CSV table of N, CA and C in Angstrom, one decimal:
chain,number,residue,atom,x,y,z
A,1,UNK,N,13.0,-7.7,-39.9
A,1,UNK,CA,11.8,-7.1,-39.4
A,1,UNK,C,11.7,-7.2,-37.9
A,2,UNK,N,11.4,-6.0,-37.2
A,2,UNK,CA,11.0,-6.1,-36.1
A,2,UNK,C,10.0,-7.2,-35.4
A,3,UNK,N,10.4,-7.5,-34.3
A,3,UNK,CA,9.8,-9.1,-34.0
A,3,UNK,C,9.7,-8.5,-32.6
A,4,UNK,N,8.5,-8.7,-31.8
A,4,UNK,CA,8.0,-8.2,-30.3
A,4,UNK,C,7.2,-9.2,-29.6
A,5,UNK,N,7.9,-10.2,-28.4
A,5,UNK,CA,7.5,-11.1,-27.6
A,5,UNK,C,6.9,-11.0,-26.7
A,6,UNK,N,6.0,-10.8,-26.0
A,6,UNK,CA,5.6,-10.3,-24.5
A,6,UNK,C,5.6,-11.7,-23.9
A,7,UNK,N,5.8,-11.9,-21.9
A,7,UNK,CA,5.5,-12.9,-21.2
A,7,UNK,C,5.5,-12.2,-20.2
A,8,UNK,N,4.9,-12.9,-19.0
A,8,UNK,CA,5.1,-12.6,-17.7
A,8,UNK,C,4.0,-12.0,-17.3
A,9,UNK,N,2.3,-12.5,-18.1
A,9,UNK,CA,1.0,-12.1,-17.2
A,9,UNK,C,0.6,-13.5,-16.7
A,10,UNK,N,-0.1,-12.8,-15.9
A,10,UNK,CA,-1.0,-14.2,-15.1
A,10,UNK,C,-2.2,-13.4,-14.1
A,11,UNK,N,-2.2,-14.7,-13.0
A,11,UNK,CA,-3.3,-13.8,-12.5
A,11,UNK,C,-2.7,-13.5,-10.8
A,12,UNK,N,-3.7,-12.7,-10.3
A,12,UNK,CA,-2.4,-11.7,-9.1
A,12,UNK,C,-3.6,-11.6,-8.3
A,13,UNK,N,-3.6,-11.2,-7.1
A,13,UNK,CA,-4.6,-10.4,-5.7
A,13,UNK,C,-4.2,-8.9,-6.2
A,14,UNK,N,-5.1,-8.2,-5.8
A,14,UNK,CA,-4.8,-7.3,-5.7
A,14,UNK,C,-3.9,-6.5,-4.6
A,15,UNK,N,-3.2,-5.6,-4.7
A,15,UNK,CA,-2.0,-5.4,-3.9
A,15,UNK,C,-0.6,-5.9,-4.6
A,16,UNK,N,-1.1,-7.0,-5.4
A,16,UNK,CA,0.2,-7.5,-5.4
A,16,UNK,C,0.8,-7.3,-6.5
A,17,UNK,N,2.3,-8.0,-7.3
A,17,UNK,CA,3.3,-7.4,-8.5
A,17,UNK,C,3.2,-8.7,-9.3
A,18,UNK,N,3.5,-8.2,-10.8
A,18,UNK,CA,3.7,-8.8,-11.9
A,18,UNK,C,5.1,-8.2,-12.7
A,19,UNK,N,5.9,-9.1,-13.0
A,19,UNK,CA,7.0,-8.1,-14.2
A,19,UNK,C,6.0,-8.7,-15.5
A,20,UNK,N,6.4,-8.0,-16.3
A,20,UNK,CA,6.2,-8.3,-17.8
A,20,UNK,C,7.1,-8.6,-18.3
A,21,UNK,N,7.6,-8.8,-19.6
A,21,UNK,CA,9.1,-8.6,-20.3
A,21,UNK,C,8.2,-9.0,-21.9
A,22,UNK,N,9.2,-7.7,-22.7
A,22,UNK,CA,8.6,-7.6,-23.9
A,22,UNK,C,10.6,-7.9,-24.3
A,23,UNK,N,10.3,-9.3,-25.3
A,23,UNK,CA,11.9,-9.5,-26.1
A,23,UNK,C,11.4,-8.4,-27.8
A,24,UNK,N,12.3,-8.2,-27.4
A,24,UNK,CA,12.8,-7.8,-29.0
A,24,UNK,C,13.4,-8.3,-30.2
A,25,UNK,N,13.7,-8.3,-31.3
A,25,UNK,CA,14.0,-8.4,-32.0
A,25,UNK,C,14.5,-7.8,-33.7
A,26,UNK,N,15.4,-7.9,-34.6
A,26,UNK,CA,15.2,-7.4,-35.6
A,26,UNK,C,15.2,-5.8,-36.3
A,27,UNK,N,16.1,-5.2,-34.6
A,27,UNK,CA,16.0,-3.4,-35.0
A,27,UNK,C,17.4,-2.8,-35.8
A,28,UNK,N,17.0,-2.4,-37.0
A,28,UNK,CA,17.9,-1.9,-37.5
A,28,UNK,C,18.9,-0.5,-37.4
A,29,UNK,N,17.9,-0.1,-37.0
A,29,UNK,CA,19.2,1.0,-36.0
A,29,UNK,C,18.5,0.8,-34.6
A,30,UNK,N,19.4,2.0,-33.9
A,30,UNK,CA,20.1,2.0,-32.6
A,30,UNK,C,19.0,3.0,-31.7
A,31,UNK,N,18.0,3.8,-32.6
A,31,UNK,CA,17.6,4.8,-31.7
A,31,UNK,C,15.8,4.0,-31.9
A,32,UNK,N,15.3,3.7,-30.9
A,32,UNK,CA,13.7,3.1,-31.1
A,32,UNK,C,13.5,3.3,-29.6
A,33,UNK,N,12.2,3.2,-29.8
A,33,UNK,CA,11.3,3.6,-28.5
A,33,UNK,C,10.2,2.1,-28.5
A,34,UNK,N,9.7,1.5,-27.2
A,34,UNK,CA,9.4,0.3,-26.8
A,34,UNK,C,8.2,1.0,-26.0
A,35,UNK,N,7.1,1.1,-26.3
A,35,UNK,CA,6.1,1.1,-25.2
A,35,UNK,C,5.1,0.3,-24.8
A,36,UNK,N,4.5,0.0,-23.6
A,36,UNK,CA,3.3,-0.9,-23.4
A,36,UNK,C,2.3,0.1,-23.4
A,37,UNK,N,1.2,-1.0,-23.7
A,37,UNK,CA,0.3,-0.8,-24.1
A,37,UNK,C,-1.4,-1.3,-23.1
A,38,UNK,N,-2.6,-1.5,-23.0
A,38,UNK,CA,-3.2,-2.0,-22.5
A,38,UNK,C,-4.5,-2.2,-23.0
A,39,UNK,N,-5.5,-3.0,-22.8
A,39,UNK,CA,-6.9,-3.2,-23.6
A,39,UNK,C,-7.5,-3.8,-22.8
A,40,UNK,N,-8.2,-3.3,-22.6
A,40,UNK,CA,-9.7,-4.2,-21.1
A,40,UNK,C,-10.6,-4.7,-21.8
A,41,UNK,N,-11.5,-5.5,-21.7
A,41,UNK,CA,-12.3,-6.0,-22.4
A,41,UNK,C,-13.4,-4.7,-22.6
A,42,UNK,N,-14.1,-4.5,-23.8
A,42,UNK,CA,-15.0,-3.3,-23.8
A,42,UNK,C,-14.5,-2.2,-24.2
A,43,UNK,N,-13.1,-1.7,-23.5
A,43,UNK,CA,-12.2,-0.7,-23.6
A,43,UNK,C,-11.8,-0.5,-24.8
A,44,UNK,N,-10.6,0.7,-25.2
A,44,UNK,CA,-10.0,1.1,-26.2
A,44,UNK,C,-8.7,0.8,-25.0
A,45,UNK,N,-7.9,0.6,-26.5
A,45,UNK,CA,-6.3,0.3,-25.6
A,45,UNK,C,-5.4,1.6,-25.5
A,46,UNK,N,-5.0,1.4,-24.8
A,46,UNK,CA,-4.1,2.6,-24.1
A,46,UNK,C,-3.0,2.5,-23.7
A,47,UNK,N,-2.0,3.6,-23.9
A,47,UNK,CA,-0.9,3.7,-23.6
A,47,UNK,C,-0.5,3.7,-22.5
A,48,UNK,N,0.6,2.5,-21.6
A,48,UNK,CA,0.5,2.7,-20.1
A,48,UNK,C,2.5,3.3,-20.2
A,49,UNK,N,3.3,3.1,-20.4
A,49,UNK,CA,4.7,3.3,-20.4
A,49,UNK,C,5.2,3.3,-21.8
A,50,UNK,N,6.6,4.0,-21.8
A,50,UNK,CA,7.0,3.6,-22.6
A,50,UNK,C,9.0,4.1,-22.1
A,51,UNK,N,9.7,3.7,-23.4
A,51,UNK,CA,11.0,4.0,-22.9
A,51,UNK,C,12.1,4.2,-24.5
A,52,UNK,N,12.8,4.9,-24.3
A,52,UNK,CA,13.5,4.9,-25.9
A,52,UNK,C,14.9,4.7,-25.6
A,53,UNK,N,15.6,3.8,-26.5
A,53,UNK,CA,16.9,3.2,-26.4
A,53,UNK,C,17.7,4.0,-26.7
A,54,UNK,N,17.7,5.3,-27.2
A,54,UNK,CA,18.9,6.3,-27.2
A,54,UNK,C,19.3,6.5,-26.1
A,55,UNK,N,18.6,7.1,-24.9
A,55,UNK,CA,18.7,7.9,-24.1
A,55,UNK,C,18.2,7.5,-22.4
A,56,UNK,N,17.6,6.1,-22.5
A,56,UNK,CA,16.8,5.5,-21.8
A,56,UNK,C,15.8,6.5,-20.8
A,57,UNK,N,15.2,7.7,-22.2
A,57,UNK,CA,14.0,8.4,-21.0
A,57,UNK,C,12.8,7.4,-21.2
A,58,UNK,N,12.0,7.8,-20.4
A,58,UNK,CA,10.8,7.2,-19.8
A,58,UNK,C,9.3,8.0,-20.0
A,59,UNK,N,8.4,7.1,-20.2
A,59,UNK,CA,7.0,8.2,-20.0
A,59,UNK,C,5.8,7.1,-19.1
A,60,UNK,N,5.1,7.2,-18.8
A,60,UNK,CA,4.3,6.9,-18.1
A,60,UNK,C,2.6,7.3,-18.3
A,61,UNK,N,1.7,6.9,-18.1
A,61,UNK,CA,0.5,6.9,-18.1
A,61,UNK,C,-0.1,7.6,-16.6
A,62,UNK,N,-0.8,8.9,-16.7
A,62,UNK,CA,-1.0,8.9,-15.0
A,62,UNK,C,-1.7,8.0,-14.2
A,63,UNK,N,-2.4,6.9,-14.4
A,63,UNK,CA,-2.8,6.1,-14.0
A,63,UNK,C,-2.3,5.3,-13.4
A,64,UNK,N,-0.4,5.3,-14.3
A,64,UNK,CA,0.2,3.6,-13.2
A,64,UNK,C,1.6,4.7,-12.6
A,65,UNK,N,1.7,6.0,-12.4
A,65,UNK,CA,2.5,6.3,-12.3
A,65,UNK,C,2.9,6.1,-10.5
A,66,UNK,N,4.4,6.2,-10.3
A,66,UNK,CA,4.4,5.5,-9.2
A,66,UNK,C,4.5,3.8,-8.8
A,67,UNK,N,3.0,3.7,-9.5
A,67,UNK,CA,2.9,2.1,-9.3
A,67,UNK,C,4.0,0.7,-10.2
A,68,UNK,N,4.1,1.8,-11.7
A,68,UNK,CA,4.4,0.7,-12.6
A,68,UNK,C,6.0,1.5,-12.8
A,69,UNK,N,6.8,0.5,-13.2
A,69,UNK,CA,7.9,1.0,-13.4
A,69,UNK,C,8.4,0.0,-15.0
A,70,UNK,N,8.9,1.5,-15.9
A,70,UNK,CA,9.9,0.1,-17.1
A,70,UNK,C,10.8,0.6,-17.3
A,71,UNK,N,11.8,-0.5,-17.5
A,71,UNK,CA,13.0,-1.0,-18.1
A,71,UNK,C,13.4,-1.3,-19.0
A,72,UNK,N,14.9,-1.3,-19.3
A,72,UNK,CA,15.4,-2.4,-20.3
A,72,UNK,C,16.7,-2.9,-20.3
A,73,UNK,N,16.8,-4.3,-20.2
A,73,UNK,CA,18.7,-4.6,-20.8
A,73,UNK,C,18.5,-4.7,-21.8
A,74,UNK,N,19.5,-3.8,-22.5
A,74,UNK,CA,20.0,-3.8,-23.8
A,74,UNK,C,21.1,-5.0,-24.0
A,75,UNK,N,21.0,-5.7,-23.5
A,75,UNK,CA,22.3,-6.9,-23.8
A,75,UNK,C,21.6,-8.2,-24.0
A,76,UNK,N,20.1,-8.1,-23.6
A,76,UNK,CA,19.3,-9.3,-23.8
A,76,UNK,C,18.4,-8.4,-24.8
A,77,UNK,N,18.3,-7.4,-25.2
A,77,UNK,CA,17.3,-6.6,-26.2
A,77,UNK,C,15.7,-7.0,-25.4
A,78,UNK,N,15.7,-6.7,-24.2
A,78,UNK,CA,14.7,-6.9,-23.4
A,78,UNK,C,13.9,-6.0,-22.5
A,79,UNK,N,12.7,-5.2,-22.7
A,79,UNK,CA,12.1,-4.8,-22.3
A,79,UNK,C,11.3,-5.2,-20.6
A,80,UNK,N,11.5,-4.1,-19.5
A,80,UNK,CA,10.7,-5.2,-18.7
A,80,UNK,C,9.7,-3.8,-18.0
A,81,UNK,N,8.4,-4.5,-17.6
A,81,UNK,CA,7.0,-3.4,-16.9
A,81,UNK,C,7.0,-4.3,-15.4
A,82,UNK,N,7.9,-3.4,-14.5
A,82,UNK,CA,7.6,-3.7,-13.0
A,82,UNK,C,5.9,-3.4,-12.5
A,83,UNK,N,5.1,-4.3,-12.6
A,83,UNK,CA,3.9,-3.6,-12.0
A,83,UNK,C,3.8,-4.2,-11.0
A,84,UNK,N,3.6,-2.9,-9.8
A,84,UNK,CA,3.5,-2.9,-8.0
A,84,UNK,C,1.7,-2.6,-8.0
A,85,UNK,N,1.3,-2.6,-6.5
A,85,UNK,CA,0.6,-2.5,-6.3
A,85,UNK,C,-1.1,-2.3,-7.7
A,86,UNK,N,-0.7,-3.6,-8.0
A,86,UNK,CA,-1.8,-4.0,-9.0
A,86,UNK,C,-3.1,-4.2,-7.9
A,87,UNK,N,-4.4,-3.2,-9.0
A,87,UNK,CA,-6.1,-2.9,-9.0
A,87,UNK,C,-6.3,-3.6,-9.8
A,88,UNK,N,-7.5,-4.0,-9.4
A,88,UNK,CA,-8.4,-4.6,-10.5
A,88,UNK,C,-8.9,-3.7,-11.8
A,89,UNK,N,-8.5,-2.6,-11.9
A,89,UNK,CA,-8.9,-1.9,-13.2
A,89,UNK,C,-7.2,-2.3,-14.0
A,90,UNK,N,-6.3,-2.7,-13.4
A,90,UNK,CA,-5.5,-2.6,-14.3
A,90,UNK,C,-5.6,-4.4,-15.1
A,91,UNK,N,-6.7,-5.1,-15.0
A,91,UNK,CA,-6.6,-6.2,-16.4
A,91,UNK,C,-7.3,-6.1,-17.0
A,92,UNK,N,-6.0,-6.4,-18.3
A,92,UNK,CA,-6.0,-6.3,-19.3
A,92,UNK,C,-5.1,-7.3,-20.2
A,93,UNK,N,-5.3,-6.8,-21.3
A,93,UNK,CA,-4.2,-7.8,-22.3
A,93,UNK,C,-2.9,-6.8,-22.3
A,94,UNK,N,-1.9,-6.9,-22.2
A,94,UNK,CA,-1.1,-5.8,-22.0
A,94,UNK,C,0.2,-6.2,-23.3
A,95,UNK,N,0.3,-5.4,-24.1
A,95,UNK,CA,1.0,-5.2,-25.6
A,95,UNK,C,2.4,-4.4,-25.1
A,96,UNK,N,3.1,-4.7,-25.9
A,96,UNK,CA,4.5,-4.4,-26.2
A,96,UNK,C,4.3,-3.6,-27.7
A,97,UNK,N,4.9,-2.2,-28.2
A,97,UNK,CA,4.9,-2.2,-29.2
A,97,UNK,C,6.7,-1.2,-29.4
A,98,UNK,N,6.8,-1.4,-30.4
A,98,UNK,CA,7.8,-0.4,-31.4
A,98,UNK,C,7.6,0.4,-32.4
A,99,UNK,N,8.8,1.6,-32.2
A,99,UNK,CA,8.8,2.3,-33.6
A,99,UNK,C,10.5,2.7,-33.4
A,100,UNK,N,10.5,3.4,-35.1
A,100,UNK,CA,11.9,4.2,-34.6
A,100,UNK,C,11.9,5.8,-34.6
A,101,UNK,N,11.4,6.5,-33.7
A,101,UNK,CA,10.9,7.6,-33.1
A,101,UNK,C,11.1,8.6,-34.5
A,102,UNK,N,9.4,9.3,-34.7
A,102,UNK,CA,9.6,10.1,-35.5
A,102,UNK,C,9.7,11.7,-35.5
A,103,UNK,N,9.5,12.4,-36.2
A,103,UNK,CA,9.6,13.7,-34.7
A,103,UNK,C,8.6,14.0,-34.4
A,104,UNK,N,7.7,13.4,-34.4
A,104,UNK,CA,5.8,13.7,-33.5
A,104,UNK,C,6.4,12.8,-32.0
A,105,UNK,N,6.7,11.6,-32.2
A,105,UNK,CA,7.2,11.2,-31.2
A,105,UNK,C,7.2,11.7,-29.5
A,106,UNK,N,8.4,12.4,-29.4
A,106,UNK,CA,8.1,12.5,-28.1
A,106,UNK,C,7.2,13.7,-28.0
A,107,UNK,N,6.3,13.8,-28.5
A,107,UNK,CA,5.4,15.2,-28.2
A,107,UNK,C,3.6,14.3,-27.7
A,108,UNK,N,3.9,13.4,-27.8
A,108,UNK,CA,2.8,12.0,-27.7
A,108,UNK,C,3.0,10.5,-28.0
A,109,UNK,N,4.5,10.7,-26.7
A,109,UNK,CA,4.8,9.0,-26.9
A,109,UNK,C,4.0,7.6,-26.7
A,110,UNK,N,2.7,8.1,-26.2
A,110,UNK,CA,1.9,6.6,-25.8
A,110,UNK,C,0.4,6.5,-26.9
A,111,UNK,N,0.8,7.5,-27.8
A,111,UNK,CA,-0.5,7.5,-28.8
A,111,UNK,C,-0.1,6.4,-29.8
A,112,UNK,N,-1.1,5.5,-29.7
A,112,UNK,CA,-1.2,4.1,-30.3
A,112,UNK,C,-0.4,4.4,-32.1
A,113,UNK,N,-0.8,5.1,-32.7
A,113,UNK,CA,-0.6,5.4,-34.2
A,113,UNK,C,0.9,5.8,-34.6
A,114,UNK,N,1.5,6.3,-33.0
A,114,UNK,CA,2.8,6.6,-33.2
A,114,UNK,C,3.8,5.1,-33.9
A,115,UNK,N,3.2,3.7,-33.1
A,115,UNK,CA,4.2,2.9,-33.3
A,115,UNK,C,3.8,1.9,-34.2
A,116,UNK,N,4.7,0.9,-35.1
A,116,UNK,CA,4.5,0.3,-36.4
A,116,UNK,C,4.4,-1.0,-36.0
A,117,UNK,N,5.3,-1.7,-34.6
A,117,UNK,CA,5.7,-2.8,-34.8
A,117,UNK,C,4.6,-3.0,-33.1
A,118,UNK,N,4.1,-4.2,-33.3
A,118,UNK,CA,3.2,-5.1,-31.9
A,118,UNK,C,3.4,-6.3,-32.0
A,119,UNK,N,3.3,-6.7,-30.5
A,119,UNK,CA,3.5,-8.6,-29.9
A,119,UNK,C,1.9,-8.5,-30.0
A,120,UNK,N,1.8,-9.9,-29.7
A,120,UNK,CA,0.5,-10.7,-29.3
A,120,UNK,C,0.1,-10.2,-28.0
A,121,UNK,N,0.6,-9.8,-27.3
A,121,UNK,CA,-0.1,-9.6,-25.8
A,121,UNK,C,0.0,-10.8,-25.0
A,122,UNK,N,0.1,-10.3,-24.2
A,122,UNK,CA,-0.2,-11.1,-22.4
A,122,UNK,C,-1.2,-10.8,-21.5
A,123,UNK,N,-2.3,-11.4,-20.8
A,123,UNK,CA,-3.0,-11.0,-20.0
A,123,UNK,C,-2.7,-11.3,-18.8
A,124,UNK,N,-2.8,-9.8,-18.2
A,124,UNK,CA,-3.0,-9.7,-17.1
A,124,UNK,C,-4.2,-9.7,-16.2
A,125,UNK,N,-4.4,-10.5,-14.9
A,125,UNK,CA,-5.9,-10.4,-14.1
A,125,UNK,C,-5.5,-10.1,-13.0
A,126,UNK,N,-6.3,-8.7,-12.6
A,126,UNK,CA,-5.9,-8.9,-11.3
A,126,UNK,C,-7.9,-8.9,-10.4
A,127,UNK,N,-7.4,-9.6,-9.0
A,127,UNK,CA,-8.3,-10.3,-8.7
A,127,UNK,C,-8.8,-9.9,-7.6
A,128,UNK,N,-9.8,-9.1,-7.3
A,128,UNK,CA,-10.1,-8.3,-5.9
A,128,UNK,C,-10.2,-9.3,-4.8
C-alpha cells in the first residue's frame, strides 16, 4: 500500500523559505502523480503543486506560482515543495497526496478527489 510521509514545516518570517519533503512509499507501478496540498484553518484545502513520475511535468496553483517550486528524486522515492518568498496567507497544514493518474487526471491535476493516497500533514506558519 501506498505509504506518504511529509516533514520539513515549521515556523518562518515572512519573506523567507521552507523545503517540505513528502517520502513515499509502496507504488506499484511506475507512472503516479504526487501532489501537495493545503488547509488553513476555517478554509477548504487546496491544491497547491503537483508532479507525475512518468514524465516529471509539473502543475502549480496560481497563487504559489513563481514562488513555490516541486521536485522529486526518484532514487530516494522523495518528493520535495521549494517554498520562496513565504506570506502569511500561505499557513497552513500542507498534505502530500497520491494517485496512479486516471485519465480525468491531467485535465484537473490539483482537484482533491482525483487522489486516493494522503500523509498526515505538516504545518506550516508563516509569521508577519
Amino acid at each position: 500500500e501506498v505509504q506518504l510521509v511529509e516533514s520539513g514545516g515549521g515556523l518562518v518570517q515572512a519573506g523567507g523559505s521552507l523545503r517540505l519533503s513528502c517520502a513515499a512509499s509502496g507504488f506499484t507501478y511506475d507512472d503516479y502523480a504526487i501532489g501537495w496540498f493545503r488547509q488553513a484553518p476555517g478554509k477548504e484545502r487546496e491544491g497547491v503543486s503537483c508532479i507525475r513520475s512518468m514524465d516529471g511535468s509539473t502543475c502549480y496553483a496560481d497563487s504559489v506560482k513563481g514562488r513555490f517550486t516541486i521536485s522529486s528524486d526518484n532514487a530516494k522515492n522523495t518528493v520535495y515543495l521549494q517554498m520562496n518568498s513565504l506570506k502569511p496567507e500561505d499557513t497552513a497544514v500542507y498534505y502530500c497526496a497520491a494517485v496512479y493518474p486516471r485519465m480525468s487526471w491531467p485535465h484537473q491535476p490539483l482537484k482533491i478527489a482525483e487522489y486516493d493516497y494522503w500523509g498526515q500533514g505538516t504545518q506550516v506558519t508563516v509569521s508577519s
